[in-house]
Structures are given as C-alpha cells and as structure tokens.
PDB file of C-alpha atoms and ligand atoms in Angstrom:
ATOM      1  CA  MET A   4      31.094  -7.452 -23.227  1.00 69.00           C
ATOM      2  CA  LYS A   5      29.350  -7.473 -26.610  1.00 76.00           C
ATOM      3  CA  THR A   6      26.209  -9.324 -25.503  1.00 84.00           C
ATOM      4  CA  LYS A   7      23.907  -7.168 -23.456  1.00 92.00           C
ATOM      5  CA  PRO A   8      22.904  -9.300 -20.469  1.00 96.00           C
ATOM      6  CA  ARG A   9      19.277 -10.094 -19.729  1.00 96.00           C
ATOM      7  CA  LEU A  10      19.133 -10.750 -16.016  1.00 98.00           C
ATOM      8  CA  VAL A  11      16.703 -11.336 -13.188  1.00 98.00           C
ATOM      9  CA  LEU A  12      17.867 -10.341  -9.712  1.00 98.00           C
ATOM     10  CA  LEU A  13      16.099 -12.180  -6.899  1.00 98.00           C
ATOM     11  CA  GLY A  14      16.532 -11.725  -3.170  1.00 98.00           C
ATOM     12  CA  LYS A  15      14.783 -10.723   0.006  1.00 98.00           C
ATOM     13  CA  GLN A  16      13.671  -7.184   0.650  1.00 95.00           C
ATOM     14  CA  GLY A  17      16.769  -5.347   1.869  1.00 95.00           C
ATOM     15  CA  ALA A  18      19.192  -7.791   0.243  1.00 97.00           C
ATOM     16  CA  GLY A  19      20.639  -4.874  -1.734  1.00 95.00           C
ATOM     17  CA  LYS A  20      18.946  -5.555  -5.063  1.00 96.00           C
ATOM     18  CA  GLY A  21      18.196  -1.892  -5.766  1.00 93.00           C
ATOM     19  CA  THR A  22      21.715  -0.664  -4.991  1.00 92.00           C
ATOM     20  CA  GLN A  23      23.433  -3.457  -6.882  1.00 96.00           C
ATOM     21  CA  ALA A  24      21.032  -3.430  -9.853  1.00 96.00           C
ATOM     22  CA  LYS A  25      21.720   0.256 -10.328  1.00 94.00           C
ATOM     23  CA  SER A  26      25.506  -0.323 -10.382  1.00 96.00           C
ATOM     24  CA  LEU A  27      25.163  -3.366 -12.637  1.00 97.00           C
ATOM     25  CA  ALA A  28      22.965  -1.458 -15.084  1.00 97.00           C
ATOM     26  CA  ARG A  29      25.631   1.254 -15.323  1.00 97.00           C
ATOM     27  CA  HIS A  30      28.448  -1.283 -15.655  1.00 97.00           C
ATOM     28  CA  TYR A  31      26.827  -3.349 -18.426  1.00 97.00           C
ATOM     29  CA  GLU A  32      24.996  -0.383 -20.008  1.00 97.00           C
ATOM     30  CA  ILE A  33      21.636  -2.078 -19.682  1.00 97.00           C
ATOM     31  CA  ALA A  34      18.257  -0.934 -18.383  1.00 96.00           C
ATOM     32  CA  HIS A  35      17.301  -1.343 -14.728  1.00 95.00           C
ATOM     33  CA  LEU A  36      13.637  -2.078 -14.147  1.00 95.00           C
ATOM     34  CA  SER A  37      12.521  -1.881 -10.528  1.00 95.00           C
ATOM     35  CA  THR A  38       8.774  -2.434 -10.354  1.00 94.00           C
ATOM     36  CA  GLY A  39       8.784  -1.056  -6.787  1.00 92.00           C
ATOM     37  CA  ASP A  40      10.498   2.219  -7.879  1.00 90.00           C
ATOM     38  CA  LEU A  41       8.112   2.477 -10.786  1.00 90.00           C
ATOM     39  CA  PHE A  42       5.056   2.091  -8.547  1.00 92.00           C
ATOM     40  CA  ARG A  43       6.421   4.591  -6.006  1.00 89.00           C
ATOM     41  CA  ALA A  44       7.109   7.145  -8.751  1.00 88.00           C
ATOM     42  CA  GLN A  45       3.574   6.697 -10.081  1.00 89.00           C
ATOM     43  CA  ALA A  46       2.129   7.007  -6.566  1.00 91.00           C
ATOM     44  CA  ALA A  47       4.147  10.198  -5.935  1.00 88.00           C
ATOM     45  CA  ALA A  48       2.881  11.588  -9.239  1.00 90.00           C
ATOM     46  CA  GLY A  49      -0.649  10.787  -8.070  1.00 93.00           C
ATOM     47  CA  THR A  50      -1.696   8.774 -11.125  1.00 92.00           C
ATOM     48  CA  ALA A  51      -4.738   6.497 -10.694  1.00 90.00           C
ATOM     49  CA  PHE A  52      -2.555   3.478 -11.314  1.00 87.00           C
ATOM     50  CA  GLY A  53       0.066   4.641  -8.765  1.00 91.00           C
ATOM     51  CA  LEU A  54      -2.501   5.368  -6.061  1.00 93.00           C
ATOM     52  CA  GLU A  55      -4.065   1.956  -6.608  1.00 92.00           C
ATOM     53  CA  ALA A  56      -0.625   0.291  -6.278  1.00 93.00           C
ATOM     54  CA  LYS A  57       0.161   2.342  -3.133  1.00 92.00           C
ATOM     55  CA  ARG A  58      -2.832   0.854  -1.283  1.00 92.00           C
ATOM     56  CA  TYR A  59      -1.180  -2.557  -1.496  1.00 94.00           C
ATOM     57  CA  MET A  60       2.401  -1.380  -1.012  1.00 91.00           C
ATOM     58  CA  ASP A  61       1.777   0.508   2.228  1.00 87.00           C
ATOM     59  CA  ASP A  62       0.231  -2.636   3.717  1.00 84.00           C
ATOM     60  CA  GLY A  63       3.226  -4.716   2.668  1.00 86.00           C
ATOM     61  CA  GLU A  64       1.133  -6.643   0.153  1.00 89.00           C
ATOM     62  CA  LEU A  65       1.887  -7.491  -3.440  1.00 93.00           C
ATOM     63  CA  VAL A  66       0.300  -5.388  -6.155  1.00 95.00           C
ATOM     64  CA  PRO A  67      -2.059  -7.606  -8.221  1.00 95.00           C
ATOM     65  CA  ASP A  68      -0.367  -9.432 -11.085  1.00 95.00           C
ATOM     66  CA  THR A  69      -2.560  -7.826 -13.752  1.00 92.00           C
ATOM     67  CA  ILE A  70      -1.350  -4.323 -12.810  1.00 91.00           C
ATOM     68  CA  VAL A  71       2.279  -5.465 -12.634  1.00 94.00           C
ATOM     69  CA  MET A  72       2.153  -7.278 -15.962  1.00 93.00           C
ATOM     70  CA  GLY A  73       0.652  -4.273 -17.734  1.00 87.00           C
ATOM     71  CA  VAL A  74       3.687  -2.202 -16.753  1.00 87.00           C
ATOM     72  CA  VAL A  75       6.283  -4.871 -17.447  1.00 90.00           C
ATOM     73  CA  GLU A  76       4.834  -5.865 -20.784  1.00 90.00           C
ATOM     74  CA  GLU A  77       4.997  -2.274 -21.971  1.00 88.00           C
ATOM     75  CA  CYS A  78       8.673  -2.012 -20.989  1.00 89.00           C
ATOM     76  CA  LEU A  79       9.594  -5.326 -22.619  1.00 88.00           C
ATOM     77  CA  ALA A  80       7.871  -4.612 -25.920  1.00 86.00           C
ATOM     78  CA  PRO A  81      10.191  -4.749 -28.965  1.00 84.00           C
ATOM     79  CA  GLY A  82      11.951  -1.379 -29.288  1.00 86.00           C
ATOM     80  CA  GLY A  83      10.908  -0.560 -25.720  1.00 86.00           C
ATOM     81  CA  PRO A  84      13.238   0.550 -22.897  1.00 87.00           C
ATOM     82  CA  LEU A  85      14.400  -3.002 -22.139  1.00 88.00           C
ATOM     83  CA  SER A  86      15.224  -4.115 -25.662  1.00 87.00           C
ATOM     84  CA  GLY A  87      18.991  -3.477 -25.235  1.00 90.00           C
ATOM     85  CA  GLY A  88      19.493  -5.786 -22.239  1.00 95.00           C
ATOM     86  CA  PHE A  89      18.105  -5.435 -18.746  1.00 97.00           C
ATOM     87  CA  ILE A  90      18.220  -6.278 -15.105  1.00 97.00           C
ATOM     88  CA  LEU A  91      14.865  -6.936 -13.477  1.00 97.00           C
ATOM     89  CA  ASP A  92      14.705  -5.993  -9.799  1.00 97.00           C
ATOM     90  CA  GLY A  93      11.616  -6.923  -7.776  1.00 95.00           C
ATOM     91  CA  PHE A  94      10.047  -8.775 -10.676  1.00 97.00           C
ATOM     92  CA  PRO A  95       9.058 -11.566 -11.015  1.00 98.00           C
ATOM     93  CA  ARG A  96       7.750 -11.858  -7.484  1.00 97.00           C
ATOM     94  CA  ASN A  97       5.794 -15.097  -7.731  1.00 97.00           C
ATOM     95  CA  LYS A  98       5.587 -18.080 -10.052  1.00 97.00           C
ATOM     96  CA  ALA A  99       2.658 -16.662 -12.020  1.00 97.00           C
ATOM     97  CA  GLN A 100       4.740 -13.562 -12.875  1.00 97.00           C
ATOM     98  CA  ALA A 101       7.715 -15.752 -13.849  1.00 98.00           C
ATOM     99  CA  VAL A 102       5.476 -17.694 -16.217  1.00 97.00           C
ATOM    100  CA  GLU A 103       4.085 -14.451 -17.644  1.00 96.00           C
ATOM    101  CA  LEU A 104       7.612 -13.135 -18.128  1.00 96.00           C
ATOM    102  CA  GLU A 105       8.476 -16.193 -20.224  1.00 95.00           C
ATOM    103  CA  ARG A 106       5.387 -15.532 -22.321  1.00 94.00           C
ATOM    104  CA  VAL A 107       6.284 -11.863 -22.851  1.00 93.00           C
ATOM    105  CA  LEU A 108       9.920 -12.706 -23.684  1.00 93.00           C
ATOM    106  CA  ASP A 109       8.574 -15.054 -26.325  1.00 91.00           C
ATOM    107  CA  GLY A 110      11.678 -17.207 -26.640  1.00 91.00           C
ATOM    108  CA  THR A 111      14.306 -14.509 -25.967  1.00 92.00           C
ATOM    109  CA  PRO A 112      16.416 -16.273 -23.330  1.00 94.00           C
ATOM    110  CA  LEU A 113      17.391 -14.857 -19.946  1.00 97.00           C
ATOM    111  CA  HIS A 114      21.142 -15.211 -19.393  1.00 96.00           C
ATOM    112  CA  ALA A 115      20.975 -15.702 -15.657  1.00 97.00           C
ATOM    113  CA  ILE A 116      18.804 -15.584 -12.596  1.00 98.00           C
ATOM    114  CA  ILE A 117      20.902 -14.169  -9.783  1.00 98.00           C
ATOM    115  CA  HIS A 118      19.900 -14.857  -6.214  1.00 98.00           C
ATOM    116  CA  LEU A 119      21.410 -12.255  -3.896  1.00 98.00           C
ATOM    117  CA  ASP A 120      21.486 -14.160  -0.631  1.00 98.00           C
ATOM    118  CA  VAL A 121      21.275 -12.383   2.739  1.00 98.00           C
ATOM    119  CA  PRO A 122      19.962 -13.915   6.012  1.00 98.00           C
ATOM    120  CA  ARG A 123      16.623 -12.657   7.343  1.00 97.00           C
ATOM    121  CA  GLU A 124      18.049 -11.160  10.546  1.00 96.00           C
ATOM    122  CA  VAL A 125      20.477  -9.044   8.509  1.00 96.00           C
ATOM    123  CA  VAL A 126      17.797  -7.692   6.163  1.00 97.00           C
ATOM    124  CA  VAL A 127      15.426  -6.873   9.032  1.00 96.00           C
ATOM    125  CA  GLU A 128      18.121  -4.632  10.518  1.00 95.00           C
ATOM    126  CA  ARG A 129      18.978  -3.093   7.140  1.00 95.00           C
ATOM    127  CA  LEU A 130      15.321  -2.336   6.353  1.00 96.00           C
ATOM    128  CA  SER A 131      14.644  -0.630   9.667  1.00 96.00           C
ATOM    129  CA  GLU A 132      17.692   1.587   9.125  1.00 97.00           C
ATOM    130  CA  ARG A 133      17.082   2.206   5.391  1.00 96.00           C
ATOM    131  CA  ARG A 134      16.293   5.709   4.137  1.00 96.00           C
ATOM    132  CA  VAL A 135      15.468   6.481   0.497  1.00 94.00           C
ATOM    133  CA  CYS A 136      15.240   9.491  -1.767  1.00 94.00           C
ATOM    134  CA  VAL A 137      11.650  10.519  -2.541  1.00 90.00           C
ATOM    135  CA  LYS A 138      12.616  11.721  -6.019  1.00 88.00           C
ATOM    136  CA  ASN A 139      14.500   8.590  -6.994  1.00 83.00           C
ATOM    137  CA  GLY A 140      14.004   5.483  -4.864  1.00 82.00           C
ATOM    138  CA  ALA A 141      17.205   4.025  -6.302  1.00 80.00           C
ATOM    139  CA  HIS A 142      19.206   6.574  -4.271  1.00 90.00           C
ATOM    140  CA  ILE A 143      19.477   4.645  -1.026  1.00 92.00           C
ATOM    141  CA  TYR A 144      20.996   5.607   2.350  1.00 95.00           C
ATOM    142  CA  SER A 145      20.807   4.355   5.923  1.00 95.00           C
ATOM    143  CA  VAL A 146      20.901   5.761   9.429  1.00 96.00           C
ATOM    144  CA  ALA A 147      24.539   4.634   9.561  1.00 94.00           C
ATOM    145  CA  LYS A 148      25.384   6.078   6.098  1.00 94.00           C
ATOM    146  CA  PRO A 149      23.320   9.270   5.710  1.00 97.00           C
ATOM    147  CA  PRO A 150      23.703  11.768   2.848  1.00 98.00           C
ATOM    148  CA  LYS A 151      26.351  14.499   3.364  1.00 98.00           C
ATOM    149  CA  GLU A 152      23.666  17.062   4.177  1.00 97.00           C
ATOM    150  CA  LEU A 153      20.946  15.628   6.455  1.00 96.00           C
ATOM    151  CA  TRP A 154      18.481  14.427   4.867  1.00 97.00           C
ATOM    152  CA  VAL A 155      19.000  15.703   1.331  1.00 97.00           C
ATOM    153  CA  CYS A 156      19.933  13.294  -1.457  1.00 98.00           C
ATOM    154  CA  ASP A 157      23.606  13.680  -2.545  1.00 97.00           C
ATOM    155  CA  GLU A 158      22.693  12.697  -6.093  1.00 96.00           C
ATOM    156  CA  CYS A 159      19.547  14.668  -6.896  1.00 95.00           C
ATOM    157  CA  GLY A 160      18.648  16.923  -3.959  1.00 96.00           C
ATOM    158  CA  GLY A 161      15.432  15.028  -3.128  1.00 95.00           C
ATOM    159  CA  ALA A 162      14.294  14.594   0.468  1.00 97.00           C
ATOM    160  CA  VAL A 163      15.605  11.383   2.024  1.00 97.00           C
ATOM    161  CA  VAL A 164      12.967   9.637   4.128  1.00 97.00           C
ATOM    162  CA  GLN A 165      11.906   6.303   5.528  1.00 96.00           C
ATOM    163  CA  ARG A 166       9.686   4.337   3.146  1.00 92.00           C
ATOM    164  CA  ASP A 167       6.086   3.920   4.317  1.00 88.00           C
ATOM    165  CA  ASP A 168       6.457   0.136   4.143  1.00 91.00           C
ATOM    166  CA  ASP A 169       9.743   0.013   6.108  1.00 94.00           C
ATOM    167  CA  ASN A 170       7.876  -0.255   9.418  1.00 92.00           C
ATOM    168  CA  PRO A 171       8.181  -3.448  11.541  1.00 92.00           C
ATOM    169  CA  ASP A 172       4.733  -4.865  10.661  1.00 91.00           C
ATOM    170  CA  ALA A 173       5.070  -4.349   6.921  1.00 91.00           C
ATOM    171  CA  ILE A 174       8.692  -5.586   6.939  1.00 95.00           C
ATOM    172  CA  ASN A 175       7.700  -8.898   8.535  1.00 94.00           C
ATOM    173  CA  LYS A 176       4.715  -9.276   6.250  1.00 93.00           C
ATOM    174  CA  ARG A 177       6.834  -8.606   3.153  1.00 94.00           C
ATOM    175  CA  LEU A 178       9.478 -11.115   4.253  1.00 97.00           C
ATOM    176  CA  ASP A 179       6.801 -13.760   4.898  1.00 96.00           C
ATOM    177  CA  THR A 180       5.390 -13.102   1.437  1.00 95.00           C
ATOM    178  CA  TYR A 181       8.903 -13.495   0.037  1.00 97.00           C
ATOM    179  CA  GLU A 182       9.267 -16.924   1.670  1.00 97.00           C
ATOM    180  CA  ARG A 183       5.865 -18.052   0.454  1.00 97.00           C
ATOM    181  CA  ASP A 184       5.698 -16.593  -3.064  1.00 96.00           C
ATOM    182  CA  THR A 185       9.131 -15.473  -4.231  1.00 97.00           C
ATOM    183  CA  ARG A 186      11.506 -18.130  -2.910  1.00 97.00           C
ATOM    184  CA  PRO A 187       9.880 -20.907  -5.041  1.00 97.00           C
ATOM    185  CA  ILE A 188      10.690 -18.976  -8.252  1.00 98.00           C
ATOM    186  CA  ARG A 189      14.279 -20.252  -8.105  1.00 97.00           C
ATOM    187  CA  GLU A 190      13.039 -23.843  -8.381  1.00 97.00           C
ATOM    188  CA  PHE A 191      10.802 -22.847 -11.283  1.00 97.00           C
ATOM    189  CA  TYR A 192      13.804 -21.423 -13.150  1.00 98.00           C
ATOM    190  CA  LYS A 193      16.054 -24.384 -12.325  1.00 97.00           C
ATOM    191  CA  GLU A 194      13.414 -26.839 -13.485  1.00 97.00           C
ATOM    192  CA  SER A 195      12.971 -24.949 -16.738  1.00 95.00           C
ATOM    193  CA  GLY A 196      16.717 -25.184 -17.473  1.00 96.00           C
ATOM    194  CA  HIS A 197      17.775 -21.606 -16.630  1.00 96.00           C
ATOM    195  CA  THR A 198      21.101 -20.671 -15.086  1.00 97.00           C
ATOM    196  CA  VAL A 199      20.439 -19.829 -11.439  1.00 98.00           C
ATOM    197  CA  VAL A 200      23.388 -18.494  -9.438  1.00 97.00           C
ATOM    198  CA  THR A 201      23.474 -17.655  -5.749  1.00 98.00           C
ATOM    199  CA  VAL A 202      25.746 -14.779  -4.731  1.00 98.00           C
ATOM    200  CA  ASP A 203      26.529 -13.921  -1.117  1.00 98.00           C
ATOM    201  CA  GLY A 204      25.040 -10.472  -0.469  1.00 98.00           C
ATOM    202  CA  VAL A 205      26.633  -9.881   2.934  1.00 97.00           C
ATOM    203  CA  GLY A 206      29.521  -7.405   3.028  1.00 96.00           C
ATOM    204  CA  GLU A 207      30.509  -4.030   1.619  1.00 94.00           C
ATOM    205  CA  ASN A 208      28.715  -2.932  -1.567  1.00 94.00           C
ATOM    206  CA  ASP A 209      31.930  -3.038  -3.624  1.00 97.00           C
ATOM    207  CA  ALA A 210      32.742  -6.594  -2.551  1.00 98.00           C
ATOM    208  CA  VAL A 211      29.209  -7.768  -3.365  1.00 98.00           C
ATOM    209  CA  PHE A 212      29.393  -5.977  -6.732  1.00 98.00           C
ATOM    210  CA  GLU A 213      32.643  -7.840  -7.572  1.00 98.00           C
ATOM    211  CA  ARG A 214      30.982 -11.153  -6.732  1.00 98.00           C
ATOM    212  CA  LEU A 215      27.993 -10.283  -8.888  1.00 98.00           C
ATOM    213  CA  THR A 216      29.972  -9.219 -11.948  1.00 98.00           C
ATOM    214  CA  SER A 217      32.140 -12.316 -11.808  1.00 97.00           C
ATOM    215  CA  ALA A 218      29.005 -14.529 -11.608  1.00 97.00           C
ATOM    216  CA  ILE A 219      27.331 -12.620 -14.451  1.00 97.00           C
ATOM    217  CA  ASN A 220      30.439 -12.648 -16.665  1.00 96.00           C
ATOM    218  CA  SER A 221      30.648 -16.439 -16.372  1.00 94.00           C
ATOM    219  CA  ALA A 222      26.943 -16.835 -17.093  1.00 92.00           C
ATOM    220  CA  VAL A 223      26.859 -14.523 -20.104  1.00 91.00           C
ATOM    221  CA  SER A 224      30.105 -15.476 -21.863  1.00 79.00           C
TER     222      SER A 224
HETATM  223  P1  ADP B 326      10.723  -4.514  -1.373  1.00 52.69           P
HETATM  224  O1  ADP B 326      11.255  -5.624  -2.216  1.00 52.69           O
HETATM  225  O2  ADP B 326      11.679  -4.042  -0.329  1.00 52.69           O
HETATM  226  O3  ADP B 326       9.350  -4.758  -0.839  1.00 52.69           O
HETATM  227  P2  ADP B 326      10.209  -3.017  -3.777  1.00 52.69           P
HETATM  228  O4  ADP B 326      10.579  -1.613  -4.012  1.00 52.69           O
HETATM  229  O5  ADP B 326      10.753  -4.067  -4.683  1.00 52.69           O
HETATM  230  O6  ADP B 326      10.611  -3.254  -2.281  1.00 52.69           O
HETATM  231  O7  ADP B 326       8.620  -3.164  -3.774  1.00 52.69           O
HETATM  232  C1  ADP B 326       7.808  -2.382  -2.937  1.00 52.69           C
HETATM  233  C2  ADP B 326       6.379  -2.865  -3.039  1.00 52.69           C
HETATM  234  O8  ADP B 326       5.938  -2.700  -4.402  1.00 52.69           O
HETATM  235  C3  ADP B 326       6.135  -4.327  -2.728  1.00 52.69           C
HETATM  236  O9  ADP B 326       5.975  -4.579  -1.351  1.00 52.69           O
HETATM  237  C4  ADP B 326       4.858  -4.587  -3.525  1.00 52.69           C
HETATM  238  O10 ADP B 326       3.731  -4.061  -2.863  1.00 52.69           O
HETATM  239  C5  ADP B 326       5.067  -3.756  -4.760  1.00 52.69           C
HETATM  240  N1  ADP B 326       5.701  -4.535  -5.851  1.00 52.69           N
HETATM  241  C6  ADP B 326       6.918  -4.318  -6.411  1.00 52.69           C
HETATM  242  N2  ADP B 326       7.176  -5.215  -7.375  1.00 52.69           N
HETATM  243  C7  ADP B 326       6.099  -6.033  -7.410  1.00 52.69           C
HETATM  244  C8  ADP B 326       5.757  -7.182  -8.180  1.00 52.69           C
HETATM  245  N3  ADP B 326       6.577  -7.668  -9.113  1.00 52.69           N
HETATM  246  N4  ADP B 326       4.570  -7.770  -7.937  1.00 52.69           N
HETATM  247  C9  ADP B 326       3.732  -7.306  -7.024  1.00 52.69           C
HETATM  248  N5  ADP B 326       3.978  -6.241  -6.256  1.00 52.69           N
HETATM  249  C10 ADP B 326       5.157  -5.615  -6.441  1.00 52.69           C
END
C-alpha cells in the first residue's frame, strides 16, 4: 500500500486496541500513538507531567484535555513522529479531543475511524485477567496467556504486572466514562463525513487482525 494510512482506533478499554494497533502499525509501517502508554512511560520515568497524569489514571479518570493535547500536538507536528501515517489508540477520548484533533490535522484527512466492538461483559473479564509489561505497556499478556517465564516479558525482559487501574472499581469507572464521553465520538465523525467502520473484536487476535486489515484496505484504497 503506497498511501500511509491515518487511522483512529476506537473501542472500550480491553477491546484489544493496544494489541491490534501494535500489529497494524507494523503491518502498514506507520506510527502507533497510545496516549495511555505514553502517560504510563512518563509516570514510570517520574517526570512532573507523568506523575500529574498518574493521579488521574490510577483513579480511572481521564487526564485533562490540555495535558493530552500538549502531547498529541507535539507528535502530530509536521516532520514529527506521526507525519508518515499513524494509528491513534486511546485518543481522541471525548468530543472536545476529536475537535482538537481536527484542528491540529489542519485539513489532512483521516482515512478511517475504526470501532473495535466488544461487549462490556467480555472486556470486564479481559481487563481483570490482563497483565502488562512495565517497560513497554504494548507488550500485553493475561492470566490465561502468561509469558514463557513467569512474569517476565518475552519481548523485552520487563516485569509483567497488573496495571494499577485494572482493579474492579477503576474498570467500571473507566467503562462508564467510555459510554458517556467516548461512545459519542463515532456520531461526531459520521456527522462530519468521515468513514466510520465497526469491526467485531471478539475472537482470536489473528482473526480480528484479518478483519481489521480488510476494513482498512477498503477504506484507504
Ligand atoms: P484504557 O483505555 O484501558 O483505560 P489506556 O492505556 O488507553 O487504557 O489509558 C489509561 C489511562 O490513561 C486512562 O484511563 C486515562 O486516565 C489516561 N488517558 C489515556 N488516553 C487519554 C486521553 N486521550 N484523554 C484523557 N486521558 C487519557
């Protein structure tokens, strides 16, 4: 594919956005921006900005839009890490961020908004069983599919742990926030003439990946 896709991946927490975005970024040779991974890396590094973000994340709350936009705007700047195509994972998270994204893109069109659809009861189970690498949050495991050596990341040797916000209270709060703030973004994109595609996110990773690439290939060509 000559055109480098510019994509937004939407879906509930635990829908598989991180896992799939990572594979899609490799497949299309585009950048993967996960605002959640970025905030966690900053928090682990102990930067002022990361520690500020962590206060919200651990409570299952959204990080304020001004902080999020600062990070995203830097990445989307001309010549920046996202200038050769991208997949956005975990951003935008509400309508205000979607509007801001349009402003930052300044007329550069998004090829598709992909909604990775998984029922709430399935994601609740996935999130309680999820374990992630502390060094690279995109390396994701579960109680059912642990790394070869317990609990050391197969890919980078980092410790594999449960995320602070994958506890029952924070999970429910995050999913409620998704329903209230993130779900309406799809309507915003449809109303503004974007291509919005829903892909079934239930099933084995490979099967979901096939569905995603076929949806993206149709949207981008
Ligand atoms: P999840 O979608 O499972 O909550 P993420 O890794 O995408 O996981 O995000 C973790 C946390 O990081 C969120 O609960 C929120 O506090 C913060 N965060 C990530 N992206 C955004 C965003 N675009 N706007 C506001 N907060 C965000």
